[in-house]
Coordinates of C-alpha atoms in Angstrom, one line a residue:
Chain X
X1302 CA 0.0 0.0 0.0
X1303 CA 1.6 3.3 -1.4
X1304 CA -0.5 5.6 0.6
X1305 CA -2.8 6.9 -2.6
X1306 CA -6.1 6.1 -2.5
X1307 CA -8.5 5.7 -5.9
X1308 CA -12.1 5.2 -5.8
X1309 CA -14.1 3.6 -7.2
X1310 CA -11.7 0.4 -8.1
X1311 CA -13.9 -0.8 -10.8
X1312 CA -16.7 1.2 -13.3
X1313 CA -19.0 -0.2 -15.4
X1314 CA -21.1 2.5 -17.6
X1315 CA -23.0 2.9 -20.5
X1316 CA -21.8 4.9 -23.5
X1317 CA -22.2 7.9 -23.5
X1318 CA -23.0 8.1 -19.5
X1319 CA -20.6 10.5 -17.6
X1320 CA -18.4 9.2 -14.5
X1321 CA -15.9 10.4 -12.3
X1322 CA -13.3 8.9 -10.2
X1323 CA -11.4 10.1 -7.1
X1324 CA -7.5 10.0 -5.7
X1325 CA -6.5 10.9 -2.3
X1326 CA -2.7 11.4 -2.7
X1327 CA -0.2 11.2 0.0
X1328 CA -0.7 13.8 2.5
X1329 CA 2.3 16.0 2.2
X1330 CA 2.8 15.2 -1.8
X1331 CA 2.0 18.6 -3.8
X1332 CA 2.1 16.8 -7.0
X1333 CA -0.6 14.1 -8.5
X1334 CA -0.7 13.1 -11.8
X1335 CA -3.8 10.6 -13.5
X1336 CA -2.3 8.6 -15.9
X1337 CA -4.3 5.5 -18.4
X1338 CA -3.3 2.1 -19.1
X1339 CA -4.8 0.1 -21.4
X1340 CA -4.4 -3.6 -21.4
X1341 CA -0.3 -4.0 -22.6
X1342 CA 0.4 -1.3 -22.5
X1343 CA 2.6 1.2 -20.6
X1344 CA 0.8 3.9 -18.6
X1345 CA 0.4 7.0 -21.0
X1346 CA 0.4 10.6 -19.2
X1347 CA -2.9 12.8 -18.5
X1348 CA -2.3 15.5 -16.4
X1349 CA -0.8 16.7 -13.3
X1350 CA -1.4 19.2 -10.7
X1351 CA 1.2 21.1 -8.5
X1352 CA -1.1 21.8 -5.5
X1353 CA -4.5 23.1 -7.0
X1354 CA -2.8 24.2 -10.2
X1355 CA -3.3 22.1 -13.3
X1356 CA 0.4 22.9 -14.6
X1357 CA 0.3 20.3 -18.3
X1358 CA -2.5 18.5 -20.4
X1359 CA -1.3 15.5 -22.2
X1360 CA -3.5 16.0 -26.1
X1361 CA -5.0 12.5 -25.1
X1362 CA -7.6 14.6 -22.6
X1363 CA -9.8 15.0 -24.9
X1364 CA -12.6 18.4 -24.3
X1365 CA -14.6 15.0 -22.6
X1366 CA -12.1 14.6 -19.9
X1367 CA -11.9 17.1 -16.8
X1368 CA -9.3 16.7 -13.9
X1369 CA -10.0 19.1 -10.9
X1370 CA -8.1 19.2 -7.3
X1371 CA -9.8 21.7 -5.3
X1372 CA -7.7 23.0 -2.2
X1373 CA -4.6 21.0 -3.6
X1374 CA -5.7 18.1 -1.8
X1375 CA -7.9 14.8 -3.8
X1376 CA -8.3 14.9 -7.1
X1377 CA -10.8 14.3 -9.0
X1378 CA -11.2 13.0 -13.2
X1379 CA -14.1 13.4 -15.3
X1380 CA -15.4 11.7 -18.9
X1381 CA -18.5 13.2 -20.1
X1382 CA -20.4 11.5 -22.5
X1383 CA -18.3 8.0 -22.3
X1384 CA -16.9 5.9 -25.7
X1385 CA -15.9 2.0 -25.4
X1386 CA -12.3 3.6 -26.2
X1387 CA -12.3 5.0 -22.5
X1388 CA -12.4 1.5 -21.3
X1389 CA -8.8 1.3 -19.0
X1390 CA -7.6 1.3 -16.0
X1391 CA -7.0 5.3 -15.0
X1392 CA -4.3 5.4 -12.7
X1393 CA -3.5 8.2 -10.2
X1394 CA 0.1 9.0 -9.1
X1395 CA 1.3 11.4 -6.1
X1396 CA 4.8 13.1 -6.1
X1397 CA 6.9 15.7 -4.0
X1398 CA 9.6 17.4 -6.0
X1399 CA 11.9 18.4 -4.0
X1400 CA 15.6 20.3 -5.3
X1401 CA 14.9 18.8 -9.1
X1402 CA 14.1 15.3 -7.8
X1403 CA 11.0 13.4 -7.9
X1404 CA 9.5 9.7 -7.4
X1405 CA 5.7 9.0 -8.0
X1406 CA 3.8 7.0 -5.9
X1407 CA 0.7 5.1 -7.7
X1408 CA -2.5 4.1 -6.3
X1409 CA -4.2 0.7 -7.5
X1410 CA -5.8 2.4 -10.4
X1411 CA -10.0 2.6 -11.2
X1412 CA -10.9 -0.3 -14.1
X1413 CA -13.3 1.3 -16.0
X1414 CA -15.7 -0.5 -18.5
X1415 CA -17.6 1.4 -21.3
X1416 CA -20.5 -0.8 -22.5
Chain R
X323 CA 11.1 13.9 -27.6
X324 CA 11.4 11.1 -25.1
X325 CA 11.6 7.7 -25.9
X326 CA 11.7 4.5 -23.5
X327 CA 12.0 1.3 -25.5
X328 CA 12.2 -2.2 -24.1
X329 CA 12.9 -4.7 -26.8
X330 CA 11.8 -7.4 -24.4
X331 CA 7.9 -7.9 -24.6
X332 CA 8.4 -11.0 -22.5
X333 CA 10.9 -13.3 -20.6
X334 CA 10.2 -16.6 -19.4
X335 CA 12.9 -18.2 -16.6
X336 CA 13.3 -20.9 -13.8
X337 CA 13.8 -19.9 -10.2
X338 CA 16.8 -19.4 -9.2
X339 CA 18.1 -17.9 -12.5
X340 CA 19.4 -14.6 -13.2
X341 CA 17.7 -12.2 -15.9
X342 CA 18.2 -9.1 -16.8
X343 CA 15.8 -6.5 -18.2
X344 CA 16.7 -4.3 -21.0
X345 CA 15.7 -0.6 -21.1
X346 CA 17.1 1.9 -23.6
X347 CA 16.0 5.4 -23.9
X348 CA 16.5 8.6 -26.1
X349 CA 16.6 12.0 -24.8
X350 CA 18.2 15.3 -25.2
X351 CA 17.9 16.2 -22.1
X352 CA 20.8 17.0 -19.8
X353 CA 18.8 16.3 -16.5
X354 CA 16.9 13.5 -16.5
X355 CA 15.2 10.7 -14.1
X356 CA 15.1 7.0 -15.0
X357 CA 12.9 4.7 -13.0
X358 CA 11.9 1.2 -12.9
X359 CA 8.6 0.3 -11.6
X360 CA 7.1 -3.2 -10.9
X361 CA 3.6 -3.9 -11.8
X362 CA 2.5 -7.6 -10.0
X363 CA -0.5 -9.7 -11.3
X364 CA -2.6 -7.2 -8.6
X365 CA -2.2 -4.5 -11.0
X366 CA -0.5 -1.3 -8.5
X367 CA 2.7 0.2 -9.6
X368 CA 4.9 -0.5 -7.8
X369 CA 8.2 2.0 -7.7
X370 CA 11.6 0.0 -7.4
X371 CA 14.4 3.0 -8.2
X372 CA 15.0 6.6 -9.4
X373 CA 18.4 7.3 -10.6
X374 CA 19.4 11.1 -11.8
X375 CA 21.1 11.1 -14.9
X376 CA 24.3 12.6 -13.1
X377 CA 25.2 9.2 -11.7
X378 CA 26.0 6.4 -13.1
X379 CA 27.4 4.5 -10.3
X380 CA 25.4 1.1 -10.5
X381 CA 23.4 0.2 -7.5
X382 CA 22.2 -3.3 -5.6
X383 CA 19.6 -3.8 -3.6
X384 CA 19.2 -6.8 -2.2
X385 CA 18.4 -9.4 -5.5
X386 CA 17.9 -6.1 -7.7
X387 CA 20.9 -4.4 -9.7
X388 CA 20.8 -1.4 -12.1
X389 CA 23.3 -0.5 -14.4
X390 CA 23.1 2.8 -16.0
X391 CA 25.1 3.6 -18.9
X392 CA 24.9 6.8 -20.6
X393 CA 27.0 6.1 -23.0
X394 CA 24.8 3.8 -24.7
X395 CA 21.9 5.4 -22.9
X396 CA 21.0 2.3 -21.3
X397 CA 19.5 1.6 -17.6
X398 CA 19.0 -2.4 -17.1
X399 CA 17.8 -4.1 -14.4
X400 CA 18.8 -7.7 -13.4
X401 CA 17.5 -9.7 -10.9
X402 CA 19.7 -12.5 -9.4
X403 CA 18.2 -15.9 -8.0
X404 CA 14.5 -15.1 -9.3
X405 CA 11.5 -16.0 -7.4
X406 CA 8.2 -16.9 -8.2
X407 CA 7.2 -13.6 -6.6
X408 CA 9.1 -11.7 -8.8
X409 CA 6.3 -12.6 -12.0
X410 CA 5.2 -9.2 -13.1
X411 CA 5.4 -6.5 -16.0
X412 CA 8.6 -4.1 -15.2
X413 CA 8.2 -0.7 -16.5
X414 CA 11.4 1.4 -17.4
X415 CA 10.4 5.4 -17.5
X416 CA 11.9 8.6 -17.8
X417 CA 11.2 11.8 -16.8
X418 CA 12.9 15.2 -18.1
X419 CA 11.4 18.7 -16.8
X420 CA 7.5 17.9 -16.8
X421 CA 7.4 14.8 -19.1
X422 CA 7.2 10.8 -18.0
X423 CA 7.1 8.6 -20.2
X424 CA 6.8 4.8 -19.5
X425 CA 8.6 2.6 -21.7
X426 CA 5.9 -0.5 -22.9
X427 CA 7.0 -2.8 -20.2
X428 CA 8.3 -5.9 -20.0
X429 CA 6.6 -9.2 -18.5
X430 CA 8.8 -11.7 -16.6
X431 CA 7.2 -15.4 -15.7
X432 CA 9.3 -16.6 -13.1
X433 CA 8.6 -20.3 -13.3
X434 CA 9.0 -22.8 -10.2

Protein backbone atom coordinates (compact mmCIF):
# COMPACT_ATOMS: atom_id res chain seq x y z
CA UNK A 1 0.00 0.00 0.00
CA UNK A 2 1.61 3.31 -1.35
CA UNK A 3 -0.52 5.58 0.64
CA UNK A 4 -2.76 6.93 -2.59
CA UNK A 5 -6.13 6.11 -2.50
CA UNK A 6 -8.55 5.72 -5.92
CA UNK A 7 -12.11 5.16 -5.84
CA UNK A 8 -14.08 3.62 -7.16
CA UNK A 9 -11.67 0.44 -8.12
CA UNK A 10 -13.94 -0.83 -10.83
CA UNK A 11 -16.65 1.25 -13.28
CA UNK A 12 -18.99 -0.24 -15.39
CA UNK A 13 -21.07 2.45 -17.55
CA UNK A 14 -23.03 2.88 -20.47
CA UNK A 15 -21.80 4.86 -23.52
CA UNK A 16 -22.21 7.87 -23.45
CA UNK A 17 -22.95 8.13 -19.45
CA UNK A 18 -20.55 10.47 -17.56
CA UNK A 19 -18.38 9.25 -14.50
CA UNK A 20 -15.91 10.39 -12.28
CA UNK A 21 -13.26 8.90 -10.22
CA UNK A 22 -11.44 10.09 -7.07
CA UNK A 23 -7.53 9.95 -5.72
CA UNK A 24 -6.52 10.86 -2.33
CA UNK A 25 -2.70 11.37 -2.68
CA UNK A 26 -0.23 11.16 0.05
CA UNK A 27 -0.68 13.79 2.53
CA UNK A 28 2.32 16.05 2.16
CA UNK A 29 2.76 15.22 -1.81
CA UNK A 30 1.96 18.55 -3.83
CA UNK A 31 2.09 16.85 -7.03
CA UNK A 32 -0.60 14.10 -8.54
CA UNK A 33 -0.70 13.05 -11.79
CA UNK A 34 -3.76 10.61 -13.54
CA UNK A 35 -2.26 8.57 -15.88
CA UNK A 36 -4.28 5.52 -18.43
CA UNK A 37 -3.33 2.13 -19.14
CA UNK A 38 -4.82 0.12 -21.41
CA UNK A 39 -4.44 -3.65 -21.44
CA UNK A 40 -0.31 -4.03 -22.60
CA UNK A 41 0.38 -1.30 -22.49
CA UNK A 42 2.58 1.19 -20.59
CA UNK A 43 0.80 3.89 -18.57
CA UNK A 44 0.40 6.96 -21.02
CA UNK A 45 0.36 10.58 -19.25
CA UNK A 46 -2.94 12.82 -18.54
CA UNK A 47 -2.33 15.54 -16.43
CA UNK A 48 -0.76 16.68 -13.35
CA UNK A 49 -1.40 19.21 -10.67
CA UNK A 50 1.16 21.09 -8.52
CA UNK A 51 -1.13 21.82 -5.48
CA UNK A 52 -4.50 23.12 -7.02
CA UNK A 53 -2.76 24.23 -10.20
CA UNK A 54 -3.28 22.12 -13.34
CA UNK A 55 0.35 22.87 -14.64
CA UNK A 56 0.27 20.35 -18.31
CA UNK A 57 -2.54 18.47 -20.43
CA UNK A 58 -1.29 15.52 -22.18
CA UNK A 59 -3.50 16.02 -26.05
CA UNK A 60 -5.05 12.54 -25.09
CA UNK A 61 -7.55 14.55 -22.60
CA UNK A 62 -9.84 14.97 -24.88
CA UNK A 63 -12.60 18.36 -24.25
CA UNK A 64 -14.64 15.04 -22.56
CA UNK A 65 -12.11 14.65 -19.90
CA UNK A 66 -11.87 17.13 -16.76
CA UNK A 67 -9.26 16.69 -13.85
CA UNK A 68 -9.98 19.10 -10.85
CA UNK A 69 -8.05 19.25 -7.28
CA UNK A 70 -9.83 21.70 -5.28
CA UNK A 71 -7.71 22.96 -2.24
CA UNK A 72 -4.63 20.99 -3.58
CA UNK A 73 -5.68 18.06 -1.81
CA UNK A 74 -7.93 14.76 -3.83
CA UNK A 75 -8.33 14.92 -7.15
CA UNK A 76 -10.82 14.32 -8.97
CA UNK A 77 -11.20 12.96 -13.24
CA UNK A 78 -14.11 13.39 -15.28
CA UNK A 79 -15.37 11.74 -18.85
CA UNK A 80 -18.54 13.21 -20.06
CA UNK A 81 -20.37 11.55 -22.47
CA UNK A 82 -18.33 8.00 -22.27
CA UNK A 83 -16.90 5.90 -25.69
CA UNK A 84 -15.94 2.01 -25.40
CA UNK A 85 -12.35 3.59 -26.16
CA UNK A 86 -12.27 4.97 -22.50
CA UNK A 87 -12.37 1.54 -21.35
CA UNK A 88 -8.80 1.34 -19.01
CA UNK A 89 -7.62 1.31 -16.01
CA UNK A 90 -6.96 5.29 -14.95
CA UNK A 91 -4.31 5.36 -12.70
CA UNK A 92 -3.54 8.24 -10.22
CA UNK A 93 0.10 9.00 -9.14
CA UNK A 94 1.28 11.43 -6.08
CA UNK A 95 4.81 13.06 -6.12
CA UNK A 96 6.93 15.71 -4.04
CA UNK A 97 9.56 17.40 -6.04
CA UNK A 98 11.90 18.43 -4.04
CA UNK A 99 15.62 20.26 -5.32
CA UNK A 100 14.92 18.80 -9.12
CA UNK A 101 14.12 15.29 -7.82
CA UNK A 102 11.03 13.44 -7.90
CA UNK A 103 9.48 9.66 -7.39
CA UNK A 104 5.74 9.05 -7.99
CA UNK A 105 3.77 6.96 -5.89
CA UNK A 106 0.68 5.14 -7.73
CA UNK A 107 -2.51 4.08 -6.27
CA UNK A 108 -4.18 0.68 -7.54
CA UNK A 109 -5.82 2.41 -10.44
CA UNK A 110 -10.01 2.57 -11.23
CA UNK A 111 -10.93 -0.28 -14.11
CA UNK A 112 -13.29 1.34 -16.03
CA UNK A 113 -15.70 -0.53 -18.48
CA UNK A 114 -17.59 1.45 -21.34
CA UNK A 115 -20.52 -0.81 -22.46
CA UNK B 1 11.08 13.94 -27.55
CA UNK B 2 11.42 11.13 -25.07
CA UNK B 3 11.60 7.75 -25.87
CA UNK B 4 11.73 4.52 -23.55
CA UNK B 5 12.05 1.25 -25.53
CA UNK B 6 12.16 -2.20 -24.07
CA UNK B 7 12.88 -4.68 -26.85
CA UNK B 8 11.85 -7.36 -24.35
CA UNK B 9 7.88 -7.90 -24.65
CA UNK B 10 8.38 -11.02 -22.50
CA UNK B 11 10.90 -13.32 -20.63
CA UNK B 12 10.24 -16.57 -19.39
CA UNK B 13 12.91 -18.18 -16.58
CA UNK B 14 13.32 -20.93 -13.75
CA UNK B 15 13.80 -19.86 -10.19
CA UNK B 16 16.79 -19.42 -9.17
CA UNK B 17 18.11 -17.89 -12.49
CA UNK B 18 19.40 -14.64 -13.21
CA UNK B 19 17.73 -12.24 -15.93
CA UNK B 20 18.24 -9.06 -16.83
CA UNK B 21 15.82 -6.47 -18.18
CA UNK B 22 16.69 -4.30 -20.99
CA UNK B 23 15.72 -0.59 -21.11
CA UNK B 24 17.12 1.94 -23.63
CA UNK B 25 16.02 5.40 -23.91
CA UNK B 26 16.49 8.57 -26.11
CA UNK B 27 16.64 11.98 -24.77
CA UNK B 28 18.21 15.27 -25.24
CA UNK B 29 17.95 16.23 -22.15
CA UNK B 30 20.77 16.98 -19.75
CA UNK B 31 18.80 16.31 -16.49
CA UNK B 32 16.90 13.50 -16.47
CA UNK B 33 15.24 10.73 -14.12
CA UNK B 34 15.10 7.03 -14.98
CA UNK B 35 12.85 4.66 -13.04
CA UNK B 36 11.90 1.21 -12.90
CA UNK B 37 8.63 0.26 -11.58
CA UNK B 38 7.08 -3.24 -10.92
CA UNK B 39 3.63 -3.90 -11.84
CA UNK B 40 2.54 -7.60 -10.00
CA UNK B 41 -0.51 -9.71 -11.29
CA UNK B 42 -2.58 -7.25 -8.61
CA UNK B 43 -2.18 -4.47 -11.04
CA UNK B 44 -0.54 -1.35 -8.54
CA UNK B 45 2.71 0.18 -9.64
CA UNK B 46 4.92 -0.53 -7.77
CA UNK B 47 8.19 1.98 -7.70
CA UNK B 48 11.62 0.02 -7.39
CA UNK B 49 14.41 2.99 -8.22
CA UNK B 50 15.03 6.55 -9.41
CA UNK B 51 18.44 7.29 -10.61
CA UNK B 52 19.43 11.14 -11.75
CA UNK B 53 21.11 11.13 -14.88
CA UNK B 54 24.33 12.64 -13.07
CA UNK B 55 25.23 9.22 -11.66
CA UNK B 56 25.95 6.42 -13.11
CA UNK B 57 27.39 4.52 -10.27
CA UNK B 58 25.44 1.06 -10.52
CA UNK B 59 23.35 0.20 -7.54
CA UNK B 60 22.18 -3.31 -5.61
CA UNK B 61 19.62 -3.77 -3.62
CA UNK B 62 19.16 -6.77 -2.19
CA UNK B 63 18.44 -9.40 -5.46
CA UNK B 64 17.85 -6.14 -7.67
CA UNK B 65 20.87 -4.38 -9.66
CA UNK B 66 20.79 -1.41 -12.10
CA UNK B 67 23.28 -0.46 -14.43
CA UNK B 68 23.09 2.79 -15.96
CA UNK B 69 25.08 3.64 -18.86
CA UNK B 70 24.88 6.84 -20.57
CA UNK B 71 27.00 6.10 -23.00
CA UNK B 72 24.83 3.83 -24.65
CA UNK B 73 21.89 5.40 -22.90
CA UNK B 74 20.96 2.32 -21.33
CA UNK B 75 19.46 1.58 -17.56
CA UNK B 76 18.96 -2.44 -17.06
CA UNK B 77 17.80 -4.11 -14.36
CA UNK B 78 18.84 -7.70 -13.42
CA UNK B 79 17.47 -9.70 -10.86
CA UNK B 80 19.74 -12.46 -9.41
CA UNK B 81 18.22 -15.88 -7.99
CA UNK B 82 14.46 -15.12 -9.31
CA UNK B 83 11.51 -16.04 -7.45
CA UNK B 84 8.16 -16.85 -8.23
CA UNK B 85 7.24 -13.60 -6.62
CA UNK B 86 9.07 -11.69 -8.82
CA UNK B 87 6.28 -12.60 -11.98
CA UNK B 88 5.24 -9.22 -13.08
CA UNK B 89 5.36 -6.51 -16.03
CA UNK B 90 8.61 -4.05 -15.17
CA UNK B 91 8.24 -0.73 -16.49
CA UNK B 92 11.42 1.37 -17.42
CA UNK B 93 10.39 5.38 -17.54
CA UNK B 94 11.95 8.58 -17.79
CA UNK B 95 11.23 11.82 -16.83
CA UNK B 96 12.95 15.18 -18.12
CA UNK B 97 11.37 18.74 -16.79
CA UNK B 98 7.48 17.87 -16.75
CA UNK B 99 7.39 14.85 -19.05
CA UNK B 100 7.18 10.84 -18.00
CA UNK B 101 7.12 8.60 -20.19
CA UNK B 102 6.84 4.76 -19.54
CA UNK B 103 8.56 2.56 -21.70
CA UNK B 104 5.91 -0.47 -22.90
CA UNK B 105 6.99 -2.80 -20.22
CA UNK B 106 8.33 -5.85 -19.96
CA UNK B 107 6.56 -9.17 -18.48
CA UNK B 108 8.79 -11.70 -16.63
CA UNK B 109 7.22 -15.36 -15.70
CA UNK B 110 9.33 -16.63 -13.08
CA UNK B 111 8.62 -20.30 -13.25
CA UNK B 112 8.95 -22.77 -10.22
Amino acid sequence: DTGVSQNPRHKITKRGQNVTFRCDPISEHNRLYWYRQTLGQGPEFLTYFQNEAQLEKSRLLSDRFSAERPKGSFSTLEIQRTEQGDSAMYLCASGHRDRGEETQYFGPGTRLLVL
Amino acid sequence: AQKVTQAQTEISVVEKEDVTLDCVYETRDTTYYLFWYKQPPSGELVFLIRRNSFDEQNEISGRYSWNFQKSTSSFNFTITASQVVDSAVYFCALSEAENFVFGPGTRLSVLP
